[in-house]
PDB file of C-alpha atoms in Angstrom:
ATOM      1  CA  UNK A  59    -186.445-141.948 -12.446  1.00  0.00           C
ATOM      2  CA  UNK A  60    -184.089-142.726  -9.688  1.00  0.00           C
ATOM      3  CA  UNK A  61    -184.799-141.430  -6.005  1.00  0.00           C
ATOM      4  CA  UNK A  62    -182.222-140.922  -3.529  1.00  0.00           C
ATOM      5  CA  UNK A  63    -182.388-142.790  -0.214  1.00  0.00           C
ATOM      6  CA  UNK A  64    -184.094-141.136   2.704  1.00  0.00           C
ATOM      7  CA  UNK A  65    -181.924-138.790   4.649  1.00  0.00           C
ATOM      8  CA  UNK A  66    -182.160-137.748   8.302  1.00  0.00           C
ATOM      9  CA  UNK A  67    -180.344-134.858   9.872  1.00  0.00           C
ATOM     10  CA  UNK A  68    -178.323-135.252  12.854  1.00  0.00           C
ATOM     11  CA  UNK A  69    -180.454-133.048  15.128  1.00  0.00           C
ATOM     12  CA  UNK A  70    -183.653-134.987  14.129  1.00  0.00           C
ATOM     13  CA  UNK A  71    -181.990-138.345  14.936  1.00  0.00           C
ATOM     14  CA  UNK A  72    -180.875-136.837  18.322  1.00  0.00           C
ATOM     15  CA  UNK A  73    -184.367-135.770  18.972  1.00  0.00           C
ATOM     16  CA  UNK A  74    -185.929-138.978  18.351  1.00  0.00           C
ATOM     17  CA  UNK A  75    -183.237-140.784  20.659  1.00  0.00           C
ATOM     18  CA  UNK A  76    -183.647-138.131  23.382  1.00  0.00           C
ATOM     19  CA  UNK A  77    -179.925-137.305  23.419  1.00  0.00           C
ATOM     20  CA  UNK A  78    -177.981-134.109  22.296  1.00  0.00           C
ATOM     21  CA  UNK A  79    -176.676-133.505  18.919  1.00  0.00           C
ATOM     22  CA  UNK A  80    -173.085-133.190  20.162  1.00  0.00           C
ATOM     23  CA  UNK A  81    -173.464-136.963  21.601  1.00  0.00           C
ATOM     24  CA  UNK A  82    -174.667-138.089  17.971  1.00  0.00           C
ATOM     25  CA  UNK A  83    -171.666-136.143  16.300  1.00  0.00           C
ATOM     26  CA  UNK A  84    -169.291-137.798  18.664  1.00  0.00           C
ATOM     27  CA  UNK A  85    -170.721-140.935  17.843  1.00  0.00           C
ATOM     28  CA  UNK A  86    -170.456-140.546  14.298  1.00  0.00           C
ATOM     29  CA  UNK A  87    -166.727-139.724  14.919  1.00  0.00           C
ATOM     30  CA  UNK A  88    -166.239-142.907  16.624  1.00  0.00           C
ATOM     31  CA  UNK A  89    -168.020-144.920  13.871  1.00  0.00           C
ATOM     32  CA  UNK A  90    -165.991-143.005  11.087  1.00  0.00           C
ATOM     33  CA  UNK A  91    -169.349-141.350   9.786  1.00  0.00           C
ATOM     34  CA  UNK A  92    -168.768-138.052   8.214  1.00  0.00           C
ATOM     35  CA  UNK A  93    -170.942-135.728  10.225  1.00  0.00           C
ATOM     36  CA  UNK A  94    -169.848-132.435  11.904  1.00  0.00           C
ATOM     37  CA  UNK A  95    -172.919-130.334  12.611  1.00  0.00           C
ATOM     38  CA  UNK A  96    -176.556-130.846  13.679  1.00  0.00           C
ATOM     39  CA  UNK A  97    -177.577-130.119  10.141  1.00  0.00           C
ATOM     40  CA  UNK A  98    -175.378-132.948   8.569  1.00  0.00           C
ATOM     41  CA  UNK A  99    -177.450-135.574   6.719  1.00  0.00           C
ATOM     42  CA  UNK A 100    -177.400-139.345   7.541  1.00  0.00           C
ATOM     43  CA  UNK A 101    -178.320-142.200   5.380  1.00  0.00           C
ATOM     44  CA  UNK A 102    -180.892-144.715   6.817  1.00  0.00           C
ATOM     45  CA  UNK A 103    -177.815-147.137   7.136  1.00  0.00           C
ATOM     46  CA  UNK A 104    -175.572-144.706   9.080  1.00  0.00           C
ATOM     47  CA  UNK A 105    -178.792-143.672  11.244  1.00  0.00           C
ATOM     48  CA  UNK A 106    -179.284-147.528  12.081  1.00  0.00           C
ATOM     49  CA  UNK A 107    -175.372-147.835  12.927  1.00  0.00           C
ATOM     50  CA  UNK A 108    -175.678-144.905  15.216  1.00  0.00           C
ATOM     51  CA  UNK A 109    -178.909-146.225  16.904  1.00  0.00           C
ATOM     52  CA  UNK A 110    -177.422-149.571  17.534  1.00  0.00           C
ATOM     53  CA  UNK A 111    -174.151-147.979  19.081  1.00  0.00           C
ATOM     54  CA  UNK A 112    -176.210-145.693  21.258  1.00  0.00           C
ATOM     55  CA  UNK A 113    -178.506-148.560  22.516  1.00  0.00           C
ATOM     56  CA  UNK A 114    -175.589-150.780  23.203  1.00  0.00           C
ATOM     57  CA  UNK A 115    -173.638-148.220  25.306  1.00  0.00           C
ATOM     58  CA  UNK A 116    -177.017-147.276  27.089  1.00  0.00           C
ATOM     59  CA  UNK A 117    -177.445-150.916  27.996  1.00  0.00           C
ATOM     60  CA  UNK A 118    -173.780-151.125  29.179  1.00  0.00           C
ATOM     61  CA  UNK A 119    -174.476-147.946  31.249  1.00  0.00           C
ATOM     62  CA  UNK A 120    -177.344-149.323  32.860  1.00  0.00           C
ATOM     63  CA  UNK A 121    -175.513-152.690  33.829  1.00  0.00           C
ATOM     64  CA  UNK A 122    -172.627-150.680  35.261  1.00  0.00           C
ATOM     65  CA  UNK A 123    -175.164-148.613  37.470  1.00  0.00           C
ATOM     66  CA  UNK A 124    -176.512-151.757  39.007  1.00  0.00           C
TER      67      UNK A 124
END
């Protein structure tokens, strides 16, 4: 039996990262990840890519604020 890889919805990822769903969707657009609504599903790899991008941009914002 073959199982599908785990999926995470945009709204769930946004909740975990404490950001709004539209920010996740905008990040998906920049990274060319197909997601158009808070109910869109993301693979584990896509989620990791989004998390890395958001963490990097938040780190840059913190540096700019100082």
